[in-house]
Amino acid sequence: MQKSISEVNTFSDFVISSNEIQSFLEDEDSESIIEVYNEQQSMAGLMYGNAQVDDFTVYAQEGQVVHLKESSIPSFSRFVTSPFHRGLIEQKGRPVWLSPLDNQGWADEGEFLLTQGRVIKDIDTLENLGYLIINIKMQLFDELFSTEEFIATPEGEILYAKDYEQIGDNLDITSLNSNQPGYFLTESGGYQSLVTYVPSSFQTFRHDSLMLVSIQRWDVLASEVFLIRNTTIALLAVAILLALLFNIFYLRRISQFIQESLIRMKQVEGGSLDVEMGAFQLRELRNISKGFNKMIGRIRHLIEDVRREQEDKREAQFQVLQEQINPHFLYNTLESINAMAAMNGQKDISRMTINLGKLLRISINGDFEVTVKEELRHVTSYLEIQKIRFDHRFDFQVDIDGSLKQEWILKLVLQPLVENSIKYAFTEEMSGEIKIRGHAHEGRGFIFVEDNGCGVSREVLESLNRKGSEPLGHGLLNVHKRLQLYYGYTFGLMVCAEENQGTIIKMSFPIGRRKPE
């Protein structure tokens, strides 16, 4: 409603400031009938631009009158003596409205129109030039109101109704509170009705406060309330039914699954691994149940594997302890042989017996690692024995840095290397030399076993250095794998050789580590 009133006010603002209205009221010397006619047609064009305008009247300050229709309107002298004229002067150009009950002087009898009046001022000097009276059709409010809605005074007099015949009637209600909205039940037309009212910002010349009133039959409203109530009850019943079905077919199954899971987990916690969860209809629960059963089965297998490994370990430990009995007997026997050889002047036999005892002592030592110094002592004993065995067909030299001798290395890794040289480097017709040298560099230890024997061909050399190659031979391959398994795959053996030029076997291992526990 307020938007429609604002649109009319905006339109009248445009009209009173237009060039046509301003020039007509300022041109006091216009005597030509044609000029007067043209100006009147221009003003009429302005009014026809708004479909809600029914009629208009312009009064000039000097008494000239322009009227769109030929209906009777108050003369200028009568107009300026009316209370309506005084109201326009007091508002100083602001819109003043007349209700259909108060505008009989500007509307035909029986015709219901709203009337707006404004003072027209010179837009340059703000002096009064005249007055604009516009009649607005009641259709301005027809789209906004229903047949049960009205604009009325606080006393109940109807100033607007969609049924124009009701304008001027009184609503059969008590006086309304014009300061705030409200509602009440009343008897109207033999029916109980709900009356709601809201104060309106729209005002007329004779009424400072108007009310927007709605009268609805209570039985019609109640039927809508009953429909909403019944719909709400039906929706609530459906929601409860769905909740029950959800509980039966989903939540209860999940609850059962959780309870069974807790029971099975407690059984597993107590040490029982022969538990198994049942099958469930829901796919997600069935997958979880299968996963639980697979996990328990895997745990059973792992425990069984650990048990077998422990048994194998105990058997191995027992076997080691059992086998340690024989070397002690062997030491005593070797000592007896050594004594007999010394008594009979057999120095080579005595020396071989002593070195063989040293070899056995290192071999049965339970540690994985020994110092480089101890490993050299072991390989030296082995070389001494082999030198006597092969009738001094080769000599050997040992040149190891003193700092490297204190580092830790896997035991029994040098003996297979010198054995390889003794076995393949020298023939019965040739003699040679085996050199063992070593040094440390950038956190690594390097030991070289070098001979000046017959060497190997390029094809054999490539196969020897090929990773995981079997042609390395059982001894070299065993050492290479042990080094890599214990220290990592960046360590191990490398063979360098040339046919008839000898062979060099390079061993690498980490240094700077603490004594193994």
Short mmCIF file of C-alpha atoms in Angstrom, two decimals:
data_model
loop_
_atom_site.label_atom_id
_atom_site.label_comp_id
_atom_site.label_asym_id
_atom_site.label_seq_id
_atom_site.Cartn_x
_atom_site.Cartn_y
_atom_site.Cartn_z
CA MET A 1 0.00 0.00 0.00
CA GLN A 2 2.70 2.47 0.97
CA LYS A 3 4.49 1.68 -2.31
CA SER A 4 1.38 2.63 -4.33
CA ILE A 5 1.02 5.90 -2.39
CA SER A 6 4.70 6.64 -2.99
CA GLU A 7 4.28 6.08 -6.72
CA VAL A 8 1.45 8.63 -6.83
CA ASN A 9 3.53 11.11 -4.79
CA THR A 10 6.47 10.63 -7.14
CA PHE A 11 4.24 11.22 -10.14
CA SER A 12 2.78 14.43 -8.67
CA ASP A 13 6.35 15.60 -7.85
CA PHE A 14 7.18 15.19 -11.50
CA VAL A 15 4.02 17.02 -12.62
CA ILE A 16 4.40 20.12 -10.44
CA SER A 17 8.05 20.51 -11.47
CA SER A 18 7.44 19.91 -15.20
CA ASN A 19 8.09 22.64 -17.74
CA GLU A 20 4.47 22.53 -18.97
CA ILE A 21 2.97 23.31 -15.55
CA GLN A 22 5.65 25.82 -14.63
CA SER A 23 5.40 27.72 -17.97
CA PHE A 24 1.59 27.80 -17.88
CA LEU A 25 1.46 29.26 -14.39
CA GLU A 26 4.29 31.75 -15.01
CA ASP A 27 2.98 33.03 -18.38
CA GLU A 28 0.59 35.70 -17.14
CA ASP A 29 0.48 37.53 -20.53
CA SER A 30 -0.65 34.59 -22.61
CA GLU A 31 -3.67 35.96 -24.53
CA SER A 32 -3.67 33.67 -27.56
CA ILE A 33 -6.37 31.07 -27.46
CA ILE A 34 -4.06 28.73 -29.35
CA GLU A 35 -1.29 29.12 -26.77
CA VAL A 36 -3.71 28.43 -23.92
CA TYR A 37 -5.04 25.39 -25.75
CA ASN A 38 -1.57 24.04 -26.46
CA GLU A 39 -0.50 24.44 -22.83
CA GLN A 40 -3.64 22.70 -21.63
CA GLN A 41 -3.01 19.80 -24.04
CA SER A 42 0.57 19.49 -22.78
CA MET A 43 -0.65 19.22 -19.18
CA ALA A 44 -3.28 16.69 -20.22
CA GLY A 45 -0.53 14.61 -21.84
CA LEU A 46 1.29 14.50 -18.52
CA MET A 47 -1.78 13.19 -16.76
CA TYR A 48 -2.60 10.58 -19.38
CA GLY A 49 0.88 9.15 -18.76
CA ASN A 50 -0.38 7.61 -15.51
CA ALA A 51 -3.22 5.10 -15.86
CA GLN A 52 -4.36 5.69 -12.25
CA VAL A 53 -5.17 9.36 -12.85
CA ASP A 54 -8.89 9.94 -13.41
CA ASP A 55 -9.03 13.75 -13.48
CA PHE A 56 -6.96 16.78 -12.61
CA THR A 57 -7.45 20.47 -11.92
CA VAL A 58 -4.84 23.24 -11.92
CA TYR A 59 -5.61 26.55 -10.21
CA ALA A 60 -3.30 29.46 -11.02
CA GLN A 61 -2.51 31.98 -8.30
CA GLU A 62 -4.36 34.67 -10.28
CA GLY A 63 -7.51 32.58 -10.62
CA GLN A 64 -7.00 30.79 -13.94
CA VAL A 65 -8.33 27.20 -13.94
CA VAL A 66 -7.43 24.23 -16.16
CA HIS A 67 -9.70 21.18 -15.81
CA LEU A 68 -9.37 17.92 -17.76
CA LYS A 69 -13.01 16.83 -17.65
CA GLU A 70 -16.15 18.88 -18.05
CA SER A 71 -17.51 17.90 -14.64
CA SER A 72 -18.30 20.56 -12.10
CA ILE A 73 -15.54 21.60 -9.73
CA PRO A 74 -15.35 24.33 -7.07
CA SER A 75 -14.61 27.79 -8.41
CA PHE A 76 -11.31 29.43 -7.55
CA SER A 77 -12.96 31.75 -5.02
CA ARG A 78 -14.75 28.88 -3.35
CA PHE A 79 -11.56 26.78 -3.38
CA VAL A 80 -9.38 29.38 -1.66
CA THR A 81 -11.93 29.77 1.15
CA SER A 82 -12.18 25.99 1.81
CA PRO A 83 -10.46 24.15 4.67
CA PHE A 84 -8.78 22.01 2.00
CA HIS A 85 -6.99 25.11 0.63
CA ARG A 86 -5.77 25.99 4.11
CA GLY A 87 -4.46 22.48 4.53
CA LEU A 88 -2.49 22.77 1.28
CA ILE A 89 -0.95 26.06 2.38
CA GLU A 90 0.02 24.58 5.74
CA GLN A 91 1.75 21.60 4.10
CA LYS A 92 3.83 23.94 1.87
CA GLY A 93 3.87 21.70 -1.14
CA ARG A 94 3.62 18.29 0.54
CA PRO A 95 0.78 15.99 -0.64
CA VAL A 96 -2.61 16.29 1.06
CA TRP A 97 -5.12 13.47 0.55
CA LEU A 98 -8.93 13.49 0.62
CA SER A 99 -10.83 10.24 1.16
CA PRO A 100 -13.74 9.26 -1.11
CA LEU A 101 -16.07 10.59 1.63
CA ASP A 102 -14.45 14.04 1.70
CA ASN A 103 -13.80 14.86 -1.96
CA GLN A 104 -17.38 15.33 -3.24
CA GLY A 105 -16.47 18.75 -4.62
CA TRP A 106 -13.94 17.22 -7.07
CA ALA A 107 -15.78 13.99 -7.99
CA ASP A 108 -19.20 13.31 -9.47
CA GLU A 109 -21.89 12.08 -7.17
CA GLY A 110 -21.68 8.34 -6.56
CA GLU A 111 -18.14 8.17 -7.93
CA PHE A 112 -15.50 6.94 -5.47
CA LEU A 113 -12.08 8.50 -6.01
CA LEU A 114 -9.08 9.49 -3.96
CA THR A 115 -8.04 13.08 -4.28
CA GLN A 116 -4.56 14.52 -3.79
CA GLY A 117 -3.84 18.24 -3.60
CA ARG A 118 -0.50 20.08 -3.63
CA VAL A 119 0.78 23.63 -3.77
CA ILE A 120 2.74 24.31 -6.98
CA LYS A 121 5.85 26.37 -6.28
CA ASP A 122 8.24 28.14 -8.61
CA ILE A 123 11.27 25.81 -8.79
CA ASP A 124 13.58 28.86 -8.86
CA THR A 125 12.05 31.22 -6.27
CA LEU A 126 9.83 28.77 -4.31
CA GLU A 127 6.95 31.23 -4.57
CA ASN A 128 3.42 29.81 -4.81
CA LEU A 129 2.33 29.62 -8.46
CA GLY A 130 -0.87 27.62 -8.08
CA TYR A 131 -2.46 24.38 -6.93
CA LEU A 132 -2.70 20.87 -8.39
CA ILE A 133 -5.71 18.68 -7.61
CA ILE A 134 -5.52 15.05 -8.90
CA ASN A 135 -8.25 12.44 -8.68
CA ILE A 136 -6.87 8.90 -8.34
CA LYS A 137 -8.88 5.81 -9.24
CA MET A 138 -9.65 3.40 -6.42
CA GLN A 139 -8.09 0.60 -8.48
CA LEU A 140 -4.82 1.85 -6.94
CA PHE A 141 -5.62 -0.37 -3.91
CA ASP A 142 -7.76 -3.04 -5.54
CA GLU A 143 -4.85 -5.38 -6.28
CA LEU A 144 -3.57 -5.05 -2.72
CA PHE A 145 -6.76 -5.80 -0.77
CA SER A 146 -9.14 -8.72 -0.60
CA THR A 147 -12.88 -8.43 -0.01
CA GLU A 148 -12.38 -8.93 3.75
CA GLU A 149 -9.78 -6.14 4.11
CA PHE A 150 -10.49 -2.46 4.63
CA ILE A 151 -9.02 0.97 5.34
CA ALA A 152 -11.03 2.44 8.20
CA THR A 153 -10.92 5.04 10.93
CA PRO A 154 -10.30 3.92 14.53
CA GLU A 155 -14.06 4.32 15.05
CA GLY A 156 -14.77 1.75 12.30
CA GLU A 157 -15.87 4.05 9.43
CA ILE A 158 -14.82 2.48 6.11
CA LEU A 159 -12.79 4.78 3.86
CA TYR A 160 -11.82 2.06 1.38
CA ALA A 161 -13.22 -1.38 0.55
CA LYS A 162 -12.87 -3.49 -2.56
CA ASP A 163 -16.64 -3.42 -2.74
CA TYR A 164 -17.09 0.33 -3.22
CA GLU A 165 -20.67 0.12 -1.95
CA GLN A 166 -19.26 -0.47 1.53
CA ILE A 167 -17.36 2.84 1.58
CA GLY A 168 -18.92 5.02 4.22
CA ASP A 169 -20.39 2.10 6.17
CA ASN A 170 -19.36 1.34 9.74
CA LEU A 171 -17.72 -1.90 10.76
CA ASP A 172 -19.66 -3.63 13.48
CA ILE A 173 -16.71 -3.57 15.87
CA THR A 174 -15.57 -1.66 18.89
CA SER A 175 -13.09 1.20 18.59
CA LEU A 176 -9.61 0.15 17.48
CA ASN A 177 -6.35 1.03 19.20
CA SER A 178 -4.67 3.33 16.70
CA ASN A 179 -1.24 3.10 18.37
CA GLN A 180 -0.41 -0.57 17.97
CA PRO A 181 -1.60 -3.67 16.09
CA GLY A 182 -4.00 -6.14 17.66
CA TYR A 183 -6.75 -8.68 17.14
CA PHE A 184 -9.98 -9.88 18.78
CA LEU A 185 -12.96 -12.14 18.16
CA THR A 186 -16.36 -10.58 17.52
CA GLU A 187 -19.82 -11.45 16.27
CA SER A 188 -20.38 -10.04 12.78
CA GLY A 189 -23.23 -10.96 10.44
CA GLY A 190 -24.27 -13.86 12.61
CA TYR A 191 -20.82 -15.39 12.48
CA GLN A 192 -17.91 -15.31 14.84
CA SER A 193 -15.07 -13.47 13.14
CA LEU A 194 -11.43 -12.74 13.85
CA VAL A 195 -10.61 -9.04 13.50
CA THR A 196 -6.96 -8.05 13.05
CA TYR A 197 -5.82 -4.47 12.63
CA VAL A 198 -2.59 -2.59 12.02
CA PRO A 199 -1.97 1.19 12.16
CA SER A 200 -1.36 2.64 8.68
CA SER A 201 1.10 5.37 7.74
CA PHE A 202 -1.41 6.63 5.14
CA GLN A 203 -3.26 9.77 6.30
CA THR A 204 -6.02 11.94 4.83
CA PHE A 205 -6.87 15.58 5.37
CA ARG A 206 -9.52 14.84 7.98
CA HIS A 207 -8.07 11.69 9.51
CA ASP A 208 -4.62 11.65 11.08
CA SER A 209 -4.75 7.95 11.94
CA LEU A 210 -6.12 5.16 9.78
CA MET A 211 -6.19 1.41 10.29
CA LEU A 212 -5.73 -1.57 8.00
CA VAL A 213 -8.47 -3.96 9.10
CA SER A 214 -9.01 -7.62 8.17
CA ILE A 215 -12.18 -9.51 9.15
CA GLN A 216 -12.08 -13.27 8.62
CA ARG A 217 -14.74 -15.79 9.52
CA TRP A 218 -13.46 -17.99 12.31
CA ASP A 219 -14.91 -21.21 10.92
CA VAL A 220 -12.99 -20.67 7.65
CA LEU A 221 -9.76 -19.99 9.53
CA ALA A 222 -10.39 -22.91 11.83
CA SER A 223 -10.83 -25.24 8.88
CA GLU A 224 -7.39 -24.20 7.62
CA VAL A 225 -5.96 -24.66 11.11
CA PHE A 226 -7.57 -28.10 11.32
CA LEU A 227 -6.06 -29.00 7.94
CA ILE A 228 -2.62 -27.89 9.12
CA ARG A 229 -3.13 -29.77 12.39
CA ASN A 230 -4.22 -32.96 10.66
CA THR A 231 -1.37 -32.68 8.15
CA THR A 232 1.10 -32.16 10.98
CA ILE A 233 -0.25 -35.16 12.87
CA ALA A 234 -0.06 -37.30 9.74
CA LEU A 235 3.51 -36.22 9.05
CA LEU A 236 4.43 -36.85 12.69
CA ALA A 237 2.93 -40.33 12.52
CA VAL A 238 4.84 -41.09 9.32
CA ALA A 239 8.06 -39.79 10.93
CA ILE A 240 7.52 -41.98 14.01
CA LEU A 241 6.82 -45.00 11.79
CA LEU A 242 9.96 -44.35 9.78
CA ALA A 243 11.95 -43.95 13.00
CA LEU A 244 10.63 -47.30 14.27
CA LEU A 245 11.43 -49.01 10.99
CA PHE A 246 14.89 -47.43 11.00
CA ASN A 247 15.41 -48.68 14.55
CA ILE A 248 14.24 -52.18 13.71
CA PHE A 249 16.02 -52.66 10.42
CA TYR A 250 19.19 -50.65 10.99
CA LEU A 251 19.95 -49.39 14.49
CA ARG A 252 19.08 -52.68 16.15
CA ARG A 253 21.33 -54.59 13.77
CA ILE A 254 24.17 -52.14 14.38
CA SER A 255 23.62 -52.46 18.12
CA GLN A 256 23.74 -56.25 17.88
CA PHE A 257 26.91 -56.01 15.78
CA ILE A 258 28.58 -53.74 18.34
CA GLN A 259 27.60 -56.00 21.24
CA GLU A 260 28.92 -59.10 19.50
CA SER A 261 32.12 -57.24 18.53
CA LEU A 262 32.71 -56.28 22.17
CA ILE A 263 32.15 -59.86 23.32
CA ARG A 264 34.57 -61.27 20.73
CA MET A 265 37.19 -58.62 21.51
CA LYS A 266 37.01 -59.42 25.22
CA GLN A 267 37.49 -63.11 24.38
CA VAL A 268 40.54 -62.24 22.28
CA GLU A 269 41.83 -60.02 25.09
CA GLY A 270 41.52 -62.99 27.41
CA GLY A 271 43.78 -65.03 25.12
CA SER A 272 41.20 -67.01 23.15
CA LEU A 273 41.93 -66.86 19.41
CA ASP A 274 39.36 -69.48 18.39
CA VAL A 275 36.58 -66.87 18.15
CA GLU A 276 34.70 -65.95 15.03
CA MET A 277 32.01 -63.37 14.30
CA GLY A 278 28.86 -64.41 12.53
CA ALA A 279 27.52 -63.16 9.20
CA PHE A 280 25.34 -60.02 9.02
CA GLN A 281 22.84 -58.97 6.37
CA LEU A 282 24.08 -55.38 6.03
CA ARG A 283 26.99 -55.31 3.59
CA GLU A 284 29.13 -52.91 5.65
CA LEU A 285 28.72 -54.98 8.82
CA ARG A 286 29.35 -58.18 6.89
CA ASN A 287 32.62 -56.76 5.51
CA ILE A 288 33.75 -55.68 8.98
CA SER A 289 32.90 -59.12 10.37
CA LYS A 290 34.90 -60.83 7.61
CA GLY A 291 37.80 -58.47 8.23
CA PHE A 292 37.75 -59.31 11.96
CA ASN A 293 37.74 -63.04 11.26
CA LYS A 294 40.63 -62.69 8.79
CA MET A 295 42.60 -60.64 11.31
CA ILE A 296 42.13 -63.26 14.05
CA GLY A 297 43.13 -66.00 11.64
CA ARG A 298 46.24 -64.07 10.65
CA ILE A 299 47.14 -63.55 14.32
CA ARG A 300 46.78 -67.31 14.94
CA HIS A 301 49.11 -68.04 12.03
CA LEU A 302 51.64 -65.46 13.19
CA ILE A 303 51.63 -66.83 16.74
CA GLU A 304 52.11 -70.33 15.37
CA ASP A 305 55.01 -69.11 13.22
CA VAL A 306 56.60 -67.42 16.22
CA ARG A 307 56.14 -70.57 18.29
CA ARG A 308 57.81 -72.70 15.61
CA GLU A 309 60.64 -70.18 15.28
CA GLN A 310 61.18 -70.24 19.04
CA GLU A 311 61.30 -74.03 18.98
CA ASP A 312 63.75 -73.98 16.07
CA LYS A 313 65.84 -71.41 17.91
CA ARG A 314 65.91 -73.50 21.07
CA GLU A 315 66.90 -76.55 19.04
CA ALA A 316 69.65 -74.56 17.33
CA GLN A 317 70.93 -73.25 20.64
CA PHE A 318 70.89 -76.76 22.07
CA GLN A 319 72.70 -78.02 18.99
CA VAL A 320 75.38 -75.32 19.38
CA LEU A 321 75.87 -76.20 23.02
CA GLN A 322 75.97 -79.85 22.13
CA GLU A 323 78.54 -79.32 19.40
CA GLN A 324 80.73 -77.22 21.67
CA ILE A 325 81.52 -80.40 23.63
CA ASN A 326 83.46 -81.93 20.71
CA PRO A 327 85.88 -78.97 20.13
CA HIS A 328 87.03 -79.15 23.76
CA PHE A 329 87.94 -82.78 23.27
CA LEU A 330 89.57 -81.79 19.96
CA TYR A 331 91.67 -79.06 21.69
CA ASN A 332 93.02 -81.62 24.16
CA THR A 333 93.81 -84.03 21.32
CA LEU A 334 95.59 -81.29 19.33
CA GLU A 335 97.62 -80.35 22.41
CA SER A 336 98.71 -83.99 22.72
CA ILE A 337 99.68 -84.12 19.02
CA ASN A 338 101.58 -80.84 19.38
CA ALA A 339 103.53 -82.22 22.38
CA MET A 340 104.39 -85.43 20.54
CA ALA A 341 105.49 -83.51 17.41
CA ALA A 342 107.71 -81.20 19.48
CA MET A 343 109.28 -84.19 21.29
CA ASN A 344 110.08 -85.82 17.92
CA GLY A 345 111.43 -82.61 16.34
CA GLN A 346 108.52 -82.24 13.85
CA LYS A 347 108.29 -78.46 13.85
CA ASP A 348 105.93 -78.20 10.88
CA ILE A 349 103.48 -80.63 12.48
CA SER A 350 103.72 -78.69 15.75
CA ARG A 351 103.14 -75.36 13.97
CA MET A 352 100.14 -76.72 12.04
CA THR A 353 98.65 -78.12 15.22
CA ILE A 354 98.99 -74.79 17.03
CA ASN A 355 97.46 -72.83 14.13
CA LEU A 356 94.61 -75.35 13.79
CA GLY A 357 93.78 -74.84 17.46
CA LYS A 358 93.67 -71.09 16.95
CA LEU A 359 91.33 -71.57 13.99
CA LEU A 360 88.97 -73.72 16.02
CA ARG A 361 88.89 -71.27 18.92
CA ILE A 362 87.80 -68.40 16.65
CA SER A 363 85.30 -70.58 14.76
CA ILE A 364 83.38 -71.65 17.84
CA ASN A 365 83.27 -68.13 19.31
CA GLY A 366 79.56 -67.28 19.60
CA ASP A 367 79.84 -63.64 18.51
CA PHE A 368 78.94 -62.53 14.99
CA GLU A 369 81.68 -59.92 14.86
CA VAL A 370 85.33 -59.77 15.90
CA THR A 371 87.95 -57.06 15.57
CA VAL A 372 89.90 -56.81 12.35
CA LYS A 373 92.98 -57.75 14.39
CA GLU A 374 91.37 -61.01 15.53
CA GLU A 375 90.16 -61.78 12.01
CA LEU A 376 93.72 -61.25 10.73
CA ARG A 377 95.02 -63.61 13.42
CA HIS A 378 92.56 -66.24 12.22
CA VAL A 379 93.44 -65.88 8.52
CA THR A 380 97.16 -65.84 9.34
CA SER A 381 96.77 -69.18 11.13
CA TYR A 382 94.90 -70.53 8.11
CA LEU A 383 97.64 -69.31 5.72
CA GLU A 384 100.37 -70.86 7.88
CA ILE A 385 98.62 -74.22 7.73
CA GLN A 386 98.06 -73.98 3.95
CA LYS A 387 101.64 -72.86 3.37
CA ILE A 388 102.97 -76.01 5.04
CA ARG A 389 100.38 -78.13 3.25
CA PHE A 390 101.36 -76.80 -0.18
CA ASP A 391 105.10 -77.10 0.56
CA HIS A 392 105.72 -73.37 0.80
CA ARG A 393 104.53 -72.80 -2.78
CA PHE A 394 103.38 -69.26 -1.88
CA ASP A 395 104.27 -66.47 0.54
CA PHE A 396 101.94 -63.94 2.12
CA GLN A 397 102.15 -60.41 3.49
CA VAL A 398 99.76 -58.52 5.80
CA ASP A 399 99.71 -54.72 5.73
CA ILE A 400 96.71 -53.27 7.61
CA ASP A 401 96.49 -49.71 9.04
CA GLY A 402 96.72 -49.73 12.83
CA SER A 403 93.46 -47.71 13.22
CA LEU A 404 91.55 -50.24 11.11
CA LYS A 405 92.67 -53.18 13.28
CA GLN A 406 90.49 -51.95 16.16
CA GLU A 407 87.30 -51.83 14.06
CA TRP A 408 84.66 -54.57 14.12
CA ILE A 409 84.00 -56.92 11.23
CA LEU A 410 82.04 -60.11 10.60
CA LYS A 411 84.19 -63.08 11.51
CA LEU A 412 85.38 -65.69 9.01
CA VAL A 413 85.13 -63.37 5.98
CA LEU A 414 88.84 -63.24 5.01
CA GLN A 415 89.54 -66.99 5.09
CA PRO A 416 87.28 -67.79 2.04
CA LEU A 417 89.02 -64.98 0.09
CA VAL A 418 92.58 -66.30 0.63
CA GLU A 419 91.30 -69.82 0.08
CA ASN A 420 90.08 -68.70 -3.36
CA SER A 421 93.54 -67.36 -4.18
CA ILE A 422 95.31 -70.51 -2.97
CA LYS A 423 92.89 -72.75 -4.83
CA TYR A 424 92.73 -70.99 -8.22
CA ALA A 425 95.66 -68.56 -8.49
CA PHE A 426 98.64 -70.91 -8.37
CA THR A 427 99.45 -74.14 -10.18
CA GLU A 428 101.89 -76.86 -9.17
CA GLU A 429 104.54 -75.42 -11.50
CA MET A 430 104.30 -71.80 -10.34
CA SER A 431 104.67 -70.08 -6.99
CA GLY A 432 103.28 -66.72 -5.96
CA GLU A 433 102.46 -64.26 -3.28
CA ILE A 434 99.29 -63.25 -1.44
CA LYS A 435 99.01 -59.75 -0.03
CA ILE A 436 96.42 -58.61 2.50
CA ARG A 437 96.25 -54.85 2.87
CA GLY A 438 93.64 -52.51 4.29
CA HIS A 439 92.77 -48.92 5.16
CA ALA A 440 89.87 -46.72 6.23
CA HIS A 441 88.27 -43.93 4.15
CA GLU A 442 85.18 -41.73 4.80
CA GLY A 443 83.51 -44.03 7.31
CA ARG A 444 84.26 -47.23 5.43
CA GLY A 445 86.83 -49.95 5.87
CA PHE A 446 88.47 -51.55 2.84
CA ILE A 447 90.48 -54.81 2.84
CA PHE A 448 92.14 -56.09 -0.34
CA VAL A 449 93.21 -59.71 -0.89
CA GLU A 450 95.62 -59.62 -3.82
CA ASP A 451 97.57 -62.37 -5.58
CA ASN A 452 99.90 -62.46 -8.59
CA GLY A 453 98.50 -65.69 -9.94
CA CYS A 454 97.00 -66.62 -13.30
CA GLY A 455 93.98 -64.32 -13.03
CA VAL A 456 90.65 -64.89 -14.81
CA SER A 457 89.16 -64.12 -18.23
CA ARG A 458 86.92 -61.09 -18.90
CA GLU A 459 83.79 -63.24 -19.26
CA VAL A 460 84.39 -64.97 -15.92
CA LEU A 461 85.14 -61.62 -14.27
CA GLU A 462 81.83 -60.13 -15.51
CA SER A 463 79.95 -63.12 -14.14
CA LEU A 464 81.77 -62.83 -10.81
CA ASN A 465 80.75 -59.19 -10.34
CA ARG A 466 77.18 -59.67 -11.56
CA LYS A 467 74.86 -59.12 -8.62
CA GLY A 468 73.70 -62.39 -7.11
CA SER A 469 75.73 -64.40 -9.63
CA GLU A 470 76.37 -68.01 -8.76
CA PRO A 471 79.80 -68.14 -10.49
CA LEU A 472 81.21 -66.27 -7.52
CA GLY A 473 81.57 -69.65 -5.97
CA HIS A 474 80.08 -70.88 -2.73
CA GLY A 475 82.77 -69.31 -0.54
CA LEU A 476 82.85 -65.83 -2.10
CA LEU A 477 79.08 -65.76 -2.60
CA ASN A 478 78.53 -66.70 1.05
CA VAL A 479 80.79 -63.88 2.25
CA HIS A 480 79.22 -61.37 -0.13
CA LYS A 481 75.67 -62.20 1.01
CA ARG A 482 76.63 -62.16 4.70
CA LEU A 483 78.17 -58.69 4.38
CA GLN A 484 75.12 -57.32 2.56
CA LEU A 485 72.60 -58.89 4.91
CA TYR A 486 74.40 -57.65 8.00
CA TYR A 487 75.64 -54.22 6.85
CA GLY A 488 73.38 -53.33 3.91
CA TYR A 489 73.48 -53.62 0.15
CA THR A 490 76.04 -50.83 -0.29
CA PHE A 491 78.74 -53.11 1.18
CA GLY A 492 80.18 -56.44 0.03
CA LEU A 493 82.79 -57.81 -2.39
CA MET A 494 84.15 -56.70 -5.74
CA VAL A 495 86.54 -58.79 -7.88
CA CYS A 496 89.14 -57.12 -10.13
CA ALA A 497 91.27 -59.37 -12.34
CA GLU A 498 92.98 -59.73 -15.68
CA GLU A 499 94.10 -62.92 -17.36
CA ASN A 500 97.69 -63.84 -16.37
CA GLN A 501 97.92 -60.63 -14.30
CA GLY A 502 96.60 -61.77 -10.93
CA THR A 503 93.39 -61.09 -8.98
CA ILE A 504 92.31 -58.46 -6.44
CA ILE A 505 89.26 -59.00 -4.22
CA LYS A 506 88.02 -55.82 -2.57
CA MET A 507 85.94 -56.01 0.63
CA SER A 508 84.04 -52.99 2.06
CA PHE A 509 82.35 -52.69 5.48
CA PRO A 510 81.24 -49.86 7.81
CA ILE A 511 83.52 -48.60 10.59
CA GLY A 512 83.20 -46.33 13.60
CA ARG A 513 80.56 -48.52 15.28
CA ARG A 514 80.42 -49.55 18.91
CA LYS A 515 81.20 -53.05 20.07
CA PRO A 516 78.21 -55.27 19.27
CA GLU A 517 76.18 -56.43 22.25
#
